[in-house]
Short mmCIF file of C-alpha atoms in Angstrom, two decimals:
data_model
loop_
_atom_site.label_atom_id
_atom_site.label_comp_id
_atom_site.label_asym_id
_atom_site.label_seq_id
_atom_site.Cartn_x
_atom_site.Cartn_y
_atom_site.Cartn_z
CA MET A 1 14.18 -14.22 81.85
CA THR A 2 15.70 -11.25 80.01
CA GLU A 3 16.44 -8.01 81.80
CA MET A 4 14.78 -4.81 80.69
CA PRO A 5 17.30 -2.25 79.46
CA GLU A 6 17.71 0.75 81.73
CA VAL A 7 15.90 3.86 80.59
CA PRO A 8 17.85 7.12 80.84
CA GLU A 9 16.65 9.48 83.58
CA GLU A 10 15.95 12.28 81.06
CA THR A 11 13.67 9.93 79.08
CA LEU A 12 11.75 9.00 82.23
CA LYS A 13 11.38 12.69 83.10
CA VAL A 14 9.91 13.49 79.68
CA VAL A 15 7.55 10.49 79.81
CA LYS A 16 6.31 11.53 83.26
CA GLU A 17 5.62 15.07 81.99
CA LEU A 18 3.72 13.69 78.99
CA GLN A 19 1.76 11.30 81.23
CA VAL A 20 0.63 14.24 83.35
CA ILE A 21 -0.90 15.69 80.17
CA VAL A 22 -2.50 12.58 78.61
CA GLY A 23 -2.62 9.98 81.38
CA GLU A 24 -0.26 7.19 82.36
CA LYS A 25 -1.46 4.72 79.71
CA ASN A 26 -1.23 7.24 76.85
CA ALA A 27 2.47 8.17 76.87
CA THR A 28 5.43 5.81 76.72
CA ALA A 29 9.03 5.32 75.72
CA ALA A 30 8.71 1.52 75.62
CA LYS A 31 10.76 0.24 72.70
CA HIS A 32 8.17 -2.28 71.47
CA VAL A 33 5.57 0.49 71.20
CA ARG A 34 7.98 2.94 69.56
CA TYR A 35 8.99 0.25 67.05
CA ALA A 36 5.41 -0.03 65.78
CA TYR A 37 5.59 3.66 64.80
CA SER A 38 9.06 3.53 63.23
CA TYR A 39 8.15 2.39 59.72
CA ASP A 40 5.50 2.24 57.03
CA MET A 41 5.20 0.35 53.73
CA SER A 42 7.68 2.64 51.97
CA PHE A 43 11.37 2.28 51.16
CA VAL A 44 12.21 4.84 53.89
CA GLN A 45 14.60 3.51 56.53
CA PRO A 46 12.76 2.88 59.82
CA LYS A 47 13.61 5.27 62.67
CA LEU A 48 12.34 5.07 66.23
CA PRO A 49 10.52 7.97 67.85
CA ASP A 50 11.73 8.72 71.37
CA TYR A 51 8.19 8.79 72.76
CA VAL A 52 4.68 7.79 71.66
CA VAL A 53 1.80 9.90 72.94
CA MET A 54 -1.92 9.39 72.27
CA ALA A 55 -3.95 12.59 72.58
CA GLU A 56 -7.73 12.78 72.80
CA THR A 57 -8.39 16.53 72.98
CA VAL A 58 -7.21 19.78 71.44
CA ALA A 59 -6.27 20.99 74.93
CA GLN A 60 -3.93 17.99 75.33
CA ILE A 61 -2.33 18.71 71.97
CA GLN A 62 -1.80 22.32 73.00
CA GLN A 63 -0.09 21.23 76.23
CA ILE A 64 2.07 18.67 74.39
CA MET A 65 3.13 21.28 71.83
CA ARG A 66 4.00 23.84 74.54
CA PHE A 67 6.05 21.23 76.39
CA ALA A 68 7.79 19.97 73.25
CA ASN A 69 8.55 23.52 72.13
CA GLN A 70 9.99 24.38 75.53
CA GLU A 71 12.15 21.23 75.55
CA LYS A 72 13.02 21.48 71.81
CA ILE A 73 11.59 18.01 71.09
CA PRO A 74 10.33 17.40 67.53
CA VAL A 75 6.66 16.35 67.20
CA ILE A 76 5.40 14.14 64.38
CA PRO A 77 1.59 13.93 63.97
CA TYR A 78 0.21 10.50 63.14
CA THR A 79 -3.35 9.47 62.35
CA ALA A 80 -4.26 6.09 60.85
CA GLY A 81 -0.86 4.65 59.96
CA THR A 82 -1.78 3.92 56.34
CA ASN A 83 1.00 6.10 54.91
CA ILE A 84 3.25 4.55 52.29
CA GLY A 85 5.57 7.51 51.74
CA GLY A 86 7.59 7.75 54.95
CA LEU A 87 5.89 10.99 56.02
CA CYS A 88 5.37 9.90 59.65
CA ILE A 89 8.74 8.23 60.15
CA PRO A 90 10.49 10.32 62.81
CA GLU A 91 13.72 11.43 61.11
CA ARG A 92 15.11 12.93 64.34
CA GLY A 93 13.30 10.95 67.01
CA GLY A 94 10.98 13.08 69.12
CA ILE A 95 7.34 12.67 70.07
CA LEU A 96 5.15 10.61 67.77
CA LEU A 97 1.74 12.21 68.45
CA ASP A 98 -0.91 9.60 67.65
CA LEU A 99 -4.25 11.27 66.90
CA LYS A 100 -6.34 8.21 66.04
CA ARG A 101 -8.36 8.50 69.26
CA MET A 102 -9.59 11.88 68.05
CA ASN A 103 -12.11 10.17 65.80
CA LYS A 104 -15.36 12.03 66.30
CA ILE A 105 -17.57 13.40 63.57
CA ILE A 106 -18.63 16.62 65.26
CA LYS A 107 -21.21 17.77 62.75
CA ILE A 108 -22.68 16.92 59.37
CA ASP A 109 -24.64 19.74 57.76
CA ALA A 110 -26.59 18.00 54.99
CA GLU A 111 -28.11 21.24 53.73
CA SER A 112 -24.83 23.14 53.32
CA HIS A 113 -22.86 19.99 52.44
CA TYR A 114 -20.08 20.11 54.98
CA ALA A 115 -18.79 18.04 57.87
CA VAL A 116 -16.71 18.96 60.89
CA ILE A 117 -14.42 16.10 61.89
CA GLU A 118 -11.46 15.32 64.12
CA PRO A 119 -8.14 14.17 62.59
CA GLY A 120 -8.62 10.49 63.42
CA VAL A 121 -11.88 10.11 61.46
CA SER A 122 -11.42 7.46 58.76
CA HIS A 123 -12.77 7.50 55.22
CA GLY A 124 -14.96 4.50 55.99
CA GLN A 125 -16.35 6.17 59.11
CA LEU A 126 -17.16 9.42 57.29
CA ALA A 127 -18.60 7.62 54.25
CA GLU A 128 -20.94 5.62 56.49
CA ALA A 129 -22.11 8.75 58.33
CA LEU A 130 -22.63 10.67 55.07
CA TYR A 131 -24.57 7.74 53.56
CA GLU A 132 -27.24 8.25 56.23
CA HIS A 133 -27.77 11.74 54.72
CA LYS A 134 -27.60 10.43 51.12
CA LEU A 135 -24.29 12.26 50.67
CA ARG A 136 -20.80 11.25 49.66
CA PHE A 137 -17.41 12.89 49.33
CA GLY A 138 -14.27 12.59 47.23
CA TRP A 139 -12.42 9.49 48.25
CA PRO A 140 -8.68 9.46 47.71
CA VAL A 141 -6.94 6.38 46.41
CA GLY A 142 -6.42 4.62 49.71
CA PRO A 143 -7.98 2.25 52.22
CA PRO A 144 -11.20 2.98 54.15
CA SER A 145 -9.11 3.05 57.35
CA ALA A 146 -7.09 6.06 56.13
CA SER A 147 -7.56 9.42 57.85
CA VAL A 148 -9.77 11.86 55.95
CA SER A 149 -7.81 14.90 57.13
CA SER A 150 -4.36 13.42 56.49
CA CYS A 151 -5.29 12.31 52.98
CA ALA A 152 -6.88 15.67 52.22
CA ILE A 153 -3.83 17.60 53.38
CA ASN A 154 -1.46 15.34 51.44
CA HIS A 155 -3.80 14.72 48.47
CA GLY A 156 -4.03 11.00 49.27
CA ILE A 157 -2.13 8.39 47.32
CA GLY A 158 -1.59 9.66 43.80
CA GLY A 159 -2.96 13.15 44.42
CA LEU A 160 -6.38 13.00 42.79
CA ASN A 161 -9.60 11.30 43.62
CA ALA A 162 -12.04 10.11 41.01
CA ARG A 163 -14.90 12.55 41.61
CA TYR A 164 -14.10 16.07 42.69
CA GLY A 165 -10.41 16.88 42.10
CA LEU A 166 -7.73 17.46 44.73
CA ASN A 167 -8.77 16.40 48.22
CA SER A 168 -7.19 19.52 49.67
CA GLN A 169 -9.66 21.65 47.68
CA GLU A 170 -12.48 20.09 49.69
CA VAL A 171 -11.08 21.48 52.97
CA THR A 172 -12.74 24.82 53.71
CA SER A 173 -11.46 25.46 57.24
CA MET A 174 -9.19 23.96 59.82
CA GLU A 175 -8.08 24.30 63.43
CA VAL A 176 -4.31 24.07 63.80
CA VAL A 177 -2.22 23.90 66.96
CA LEU A 178 1.04 25.79 66.49
CA PRO A 179 4.33 24.77 68.17
CA THR A 180 3.65 27.44 70.80
CA GLY A 181 0.39 25.69 71.71
CA GLU A 182 -1.65 28.52 70.22
CA LEU A 183 -4.87 27.41 68.49
CA VAL A 184 -5.41 29.01 65.09
CA ARG A 185 -8.58 28.73 63.02
CA VAL A 186 -8.18 29.24 59.29
CA GLY A 187 -10.77 29.32 56.53
#
């Protein structure tokens, strides 16, 4: 049987603080978990995050950001893991903040043609929900499992979609959690 490597006391302290925020099963420094978040399909050299945290609410993200800001720990947001450009590879370690559990479609307004979604909502999930209203949206070049919000912010693979132009032009408002934990609504 192989021995588990000892984890530094500072790492354990940070993990415990993060677990208080998101629950024991949703924050870890386990190497096998961190490894899964260290690479994508790009040429970018894999780099391990120091911690992986799965948030489910805006309030949790606010607490994580306050803690990380206080401790000067970098935070890398992560949604579906379909990136092929190295954007979520943690260059300086830090907290890999996995948002895929925030996958609720909060509202679809068929009359005004808008949807309110969380960051973990996938293209396939939104397309299926819109289909029920006989609506559709501009799909980026990318898989159905890709995050709608991440692709819109980064213009998806290749920048343009086939129907309506830049994905980012379809975003009319957004809630953003700043490093201080402050919630800002824009748009």
